[in-house]
PDB file of C-alpha atoms in Angstrom:
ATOM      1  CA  UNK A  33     -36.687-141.224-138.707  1.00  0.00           C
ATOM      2  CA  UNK A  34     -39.045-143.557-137.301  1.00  0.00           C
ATOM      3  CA  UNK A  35     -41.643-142.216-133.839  1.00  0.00           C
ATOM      4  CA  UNK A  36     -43.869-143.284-132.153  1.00  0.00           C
ATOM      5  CA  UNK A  37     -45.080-140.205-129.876  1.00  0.00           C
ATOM      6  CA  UNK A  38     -47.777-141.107-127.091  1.00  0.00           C
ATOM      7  CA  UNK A  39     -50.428-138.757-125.352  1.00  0.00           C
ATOM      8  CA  UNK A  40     -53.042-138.750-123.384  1.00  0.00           C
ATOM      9  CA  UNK A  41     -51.863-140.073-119.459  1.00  0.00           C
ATOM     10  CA  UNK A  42     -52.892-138.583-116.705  1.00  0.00           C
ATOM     11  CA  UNK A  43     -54.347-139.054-112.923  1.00  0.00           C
ATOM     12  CA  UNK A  44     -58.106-140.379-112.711  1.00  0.00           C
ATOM     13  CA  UNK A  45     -60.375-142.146-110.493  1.00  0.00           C
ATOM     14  CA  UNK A  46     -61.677-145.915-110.360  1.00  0.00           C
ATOM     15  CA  UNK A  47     -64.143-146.023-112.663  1.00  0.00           C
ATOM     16  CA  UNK A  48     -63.253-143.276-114.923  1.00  0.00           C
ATOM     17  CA  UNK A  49     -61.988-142.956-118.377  1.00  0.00           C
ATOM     18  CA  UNK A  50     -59.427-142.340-120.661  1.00  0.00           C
ATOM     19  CA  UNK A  51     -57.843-142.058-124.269  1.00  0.00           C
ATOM     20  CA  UNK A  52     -53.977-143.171-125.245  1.00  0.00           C
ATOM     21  CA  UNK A  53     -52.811-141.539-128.720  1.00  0.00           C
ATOM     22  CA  UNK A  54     -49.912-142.494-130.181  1.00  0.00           C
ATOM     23  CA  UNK A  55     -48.950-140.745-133.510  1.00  0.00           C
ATOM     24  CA  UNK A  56     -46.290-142.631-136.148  1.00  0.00           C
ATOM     25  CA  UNK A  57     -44.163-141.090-138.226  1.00  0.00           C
ATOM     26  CA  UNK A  58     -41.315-142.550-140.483  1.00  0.00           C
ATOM     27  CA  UNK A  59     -42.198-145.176-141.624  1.00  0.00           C
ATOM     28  CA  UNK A  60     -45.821-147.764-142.609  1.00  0.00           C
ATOM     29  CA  UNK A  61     -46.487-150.301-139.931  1.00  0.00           C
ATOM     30  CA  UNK A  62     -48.455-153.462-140.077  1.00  0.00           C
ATOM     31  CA  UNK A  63     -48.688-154.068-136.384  1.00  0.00           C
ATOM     32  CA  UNK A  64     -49.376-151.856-133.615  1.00  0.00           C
ATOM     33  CA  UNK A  65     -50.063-152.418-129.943  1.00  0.00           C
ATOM     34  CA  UNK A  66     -49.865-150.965-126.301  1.00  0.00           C
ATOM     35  CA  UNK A  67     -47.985-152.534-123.997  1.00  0.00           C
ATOM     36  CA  UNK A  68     -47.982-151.247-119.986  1.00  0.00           C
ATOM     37  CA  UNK A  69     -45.245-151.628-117.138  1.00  0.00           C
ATOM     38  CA  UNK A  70     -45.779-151.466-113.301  1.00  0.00           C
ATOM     39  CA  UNK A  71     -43.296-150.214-110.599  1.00  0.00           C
ATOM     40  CA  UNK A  72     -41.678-153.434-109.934  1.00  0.00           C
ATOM     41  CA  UNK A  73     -43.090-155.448-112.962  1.00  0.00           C
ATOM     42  CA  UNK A  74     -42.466-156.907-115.994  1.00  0.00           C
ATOM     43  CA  UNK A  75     -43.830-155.219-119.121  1.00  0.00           C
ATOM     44  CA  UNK A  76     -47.603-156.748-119.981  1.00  0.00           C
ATOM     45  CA  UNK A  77     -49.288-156.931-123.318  1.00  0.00           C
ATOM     46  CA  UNK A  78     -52.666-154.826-123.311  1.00  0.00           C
ATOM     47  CA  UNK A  79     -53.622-154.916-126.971  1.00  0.00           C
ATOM     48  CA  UNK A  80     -52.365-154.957-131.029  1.00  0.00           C
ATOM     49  CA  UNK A  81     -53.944-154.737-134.094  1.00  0.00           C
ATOM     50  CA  UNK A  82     -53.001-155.913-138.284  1.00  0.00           C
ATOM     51  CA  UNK A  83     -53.480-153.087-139.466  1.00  0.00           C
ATOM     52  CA  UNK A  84     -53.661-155.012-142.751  1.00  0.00           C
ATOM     53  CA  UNK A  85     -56.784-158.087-141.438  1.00  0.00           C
ATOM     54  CA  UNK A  86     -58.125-155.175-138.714  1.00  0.00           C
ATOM     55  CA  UNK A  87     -56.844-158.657-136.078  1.00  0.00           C
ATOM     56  CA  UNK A  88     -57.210-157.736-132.531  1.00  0.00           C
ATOM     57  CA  UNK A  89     -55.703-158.874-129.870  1.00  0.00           C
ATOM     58  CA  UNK A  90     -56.629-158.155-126.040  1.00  0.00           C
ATOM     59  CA  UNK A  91     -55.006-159.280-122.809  1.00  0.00           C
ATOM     60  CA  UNK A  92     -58.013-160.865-120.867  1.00  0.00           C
ATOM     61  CA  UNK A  93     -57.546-158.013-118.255  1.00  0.00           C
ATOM     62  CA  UNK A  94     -58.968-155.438-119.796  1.00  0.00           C
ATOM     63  CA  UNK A  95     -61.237-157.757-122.545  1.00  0.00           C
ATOM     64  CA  UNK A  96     -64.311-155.131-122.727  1.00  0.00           C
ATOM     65  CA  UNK A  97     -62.920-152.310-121.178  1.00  0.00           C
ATOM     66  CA  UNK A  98     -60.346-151.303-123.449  1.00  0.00           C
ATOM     67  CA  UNK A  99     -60.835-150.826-127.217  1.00  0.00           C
ATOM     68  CA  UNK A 100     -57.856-150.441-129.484  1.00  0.00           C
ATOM     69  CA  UNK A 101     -58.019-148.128-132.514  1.00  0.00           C
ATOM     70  CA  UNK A 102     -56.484-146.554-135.380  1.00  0.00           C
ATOM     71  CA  UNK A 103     -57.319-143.365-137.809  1.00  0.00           C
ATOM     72  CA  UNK A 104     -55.616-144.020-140.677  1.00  0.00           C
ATOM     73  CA  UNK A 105     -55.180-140.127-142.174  1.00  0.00           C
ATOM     74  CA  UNK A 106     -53.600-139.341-138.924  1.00  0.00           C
ATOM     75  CA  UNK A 107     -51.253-142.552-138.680  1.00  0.00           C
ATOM     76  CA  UNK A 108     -52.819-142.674-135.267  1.00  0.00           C
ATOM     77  CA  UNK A 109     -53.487-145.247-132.433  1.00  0.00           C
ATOM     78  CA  UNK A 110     -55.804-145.161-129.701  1.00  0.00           C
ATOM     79  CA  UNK A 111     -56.123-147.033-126.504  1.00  0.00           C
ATOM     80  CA  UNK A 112     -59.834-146.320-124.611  1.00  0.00           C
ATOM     81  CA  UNK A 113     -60.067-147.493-121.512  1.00  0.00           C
ATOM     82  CA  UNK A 114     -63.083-147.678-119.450  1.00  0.00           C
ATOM     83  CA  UNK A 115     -64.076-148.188-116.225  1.00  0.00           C
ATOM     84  CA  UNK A 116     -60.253-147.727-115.522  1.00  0.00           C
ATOM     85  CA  UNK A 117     -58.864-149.748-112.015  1.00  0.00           C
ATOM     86  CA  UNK A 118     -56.386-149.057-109.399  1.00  0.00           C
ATOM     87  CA  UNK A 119     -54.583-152.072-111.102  1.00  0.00           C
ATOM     88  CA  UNK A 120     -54.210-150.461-114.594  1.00  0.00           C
ATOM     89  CA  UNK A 121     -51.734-147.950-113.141  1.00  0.00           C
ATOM     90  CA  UNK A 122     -48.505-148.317-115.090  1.00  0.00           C
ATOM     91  CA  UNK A 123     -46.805-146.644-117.303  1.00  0.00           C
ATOM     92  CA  UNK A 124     -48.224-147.216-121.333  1.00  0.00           C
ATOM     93  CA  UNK A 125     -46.232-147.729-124.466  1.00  0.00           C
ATOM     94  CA  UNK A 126     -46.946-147.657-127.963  1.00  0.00           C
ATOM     95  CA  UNK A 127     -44.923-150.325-129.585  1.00  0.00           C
ATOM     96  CA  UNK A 128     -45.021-150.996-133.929  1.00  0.00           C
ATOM     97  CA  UNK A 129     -43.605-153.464-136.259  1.00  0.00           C
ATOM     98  CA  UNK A 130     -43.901-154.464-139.947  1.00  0.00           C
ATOM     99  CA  UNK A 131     -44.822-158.099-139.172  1.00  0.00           C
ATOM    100  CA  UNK A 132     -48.030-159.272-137.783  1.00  0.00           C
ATOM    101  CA  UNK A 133     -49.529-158.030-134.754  1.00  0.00           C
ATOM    102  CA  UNK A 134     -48.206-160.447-131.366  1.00  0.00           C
ATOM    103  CA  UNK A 135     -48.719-160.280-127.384  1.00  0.00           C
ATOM    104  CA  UNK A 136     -45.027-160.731-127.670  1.00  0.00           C
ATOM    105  CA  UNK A 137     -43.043-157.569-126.413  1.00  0.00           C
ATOM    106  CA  UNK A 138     -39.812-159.107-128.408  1.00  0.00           C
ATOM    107  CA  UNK A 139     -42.069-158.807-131.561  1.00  0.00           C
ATOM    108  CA  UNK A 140     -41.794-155.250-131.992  1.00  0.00           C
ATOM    109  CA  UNK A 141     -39.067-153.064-132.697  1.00  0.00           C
ATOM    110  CA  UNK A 142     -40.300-150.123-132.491  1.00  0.00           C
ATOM    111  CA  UNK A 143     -41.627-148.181-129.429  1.00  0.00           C
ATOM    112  CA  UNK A 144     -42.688-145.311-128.026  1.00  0.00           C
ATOM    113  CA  UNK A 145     -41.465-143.011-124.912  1.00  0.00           C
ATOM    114  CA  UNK A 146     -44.497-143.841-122.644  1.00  0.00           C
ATOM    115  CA  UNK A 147     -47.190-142.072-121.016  1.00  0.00           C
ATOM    116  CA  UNK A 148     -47.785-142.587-117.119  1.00  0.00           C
ATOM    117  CA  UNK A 149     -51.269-143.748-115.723  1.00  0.00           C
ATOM    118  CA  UNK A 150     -52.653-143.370-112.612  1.00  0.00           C
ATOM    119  CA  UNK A 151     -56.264-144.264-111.484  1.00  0.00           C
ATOM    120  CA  UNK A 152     -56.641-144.050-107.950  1.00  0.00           C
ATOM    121  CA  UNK A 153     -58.979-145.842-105.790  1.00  0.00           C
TER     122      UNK A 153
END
């Protein structure tokens, strides 16, 4: 059985920080990514890796504040965020595929439950 199990939301200030951890099981994954969703909005694209070519992708919103990455004995993702904003309140999913790594939410098949995000200002 394939999961993706995320951790690490929570309730912070502008300006502070935090680390996303999602944890697969089931099965081996090229592609991984977080993905985020607003009240109100459509699901955005924060950032993937290949887990074969180490290929990163960021969303230019959080382009060197976030860092994407991956411990392979644990079959673990992270997500850091830094110098977090009001506007990165949403909740976050983990989302996996066996293809390449996309900012395309219809490119993976595989996602997580979420984890909710709150920075206030």
């Amino acid at each position: 059985q394939v999961r993706l199990v995320e951790s690490g939301g929570g309730l912070v200030q502008a300006g502070d920080s935090l680390r996303l951890s999602c944890a697969s099981s089931g099965r081996t994954f090229r592609a991984m990514g977080w993905f985020r969703q607003a009240p109100r909005a459509e699901r955005e694209f924060v950032a993937a890796f290949t887990w074969t070519t180490a290929n990163t992708l960021y969303a230019d919103s959080v382009k060197g504040r976030f860092t994407i990455s991956r411990d392979d004995a644990k079959n673990t993702v992270y997500l850091q965020m830094n110098s977090l904003k009001p506007e990165d309140t949403a909740i976050y999913y983990c989302a996996a595929d066996t293809g390449r790594c996309s900012v395309l939410a219809s490119t993976y098949r595989y996602w997580g439950q979420g984890t909710q995000v709150t920075v206030s200002s």
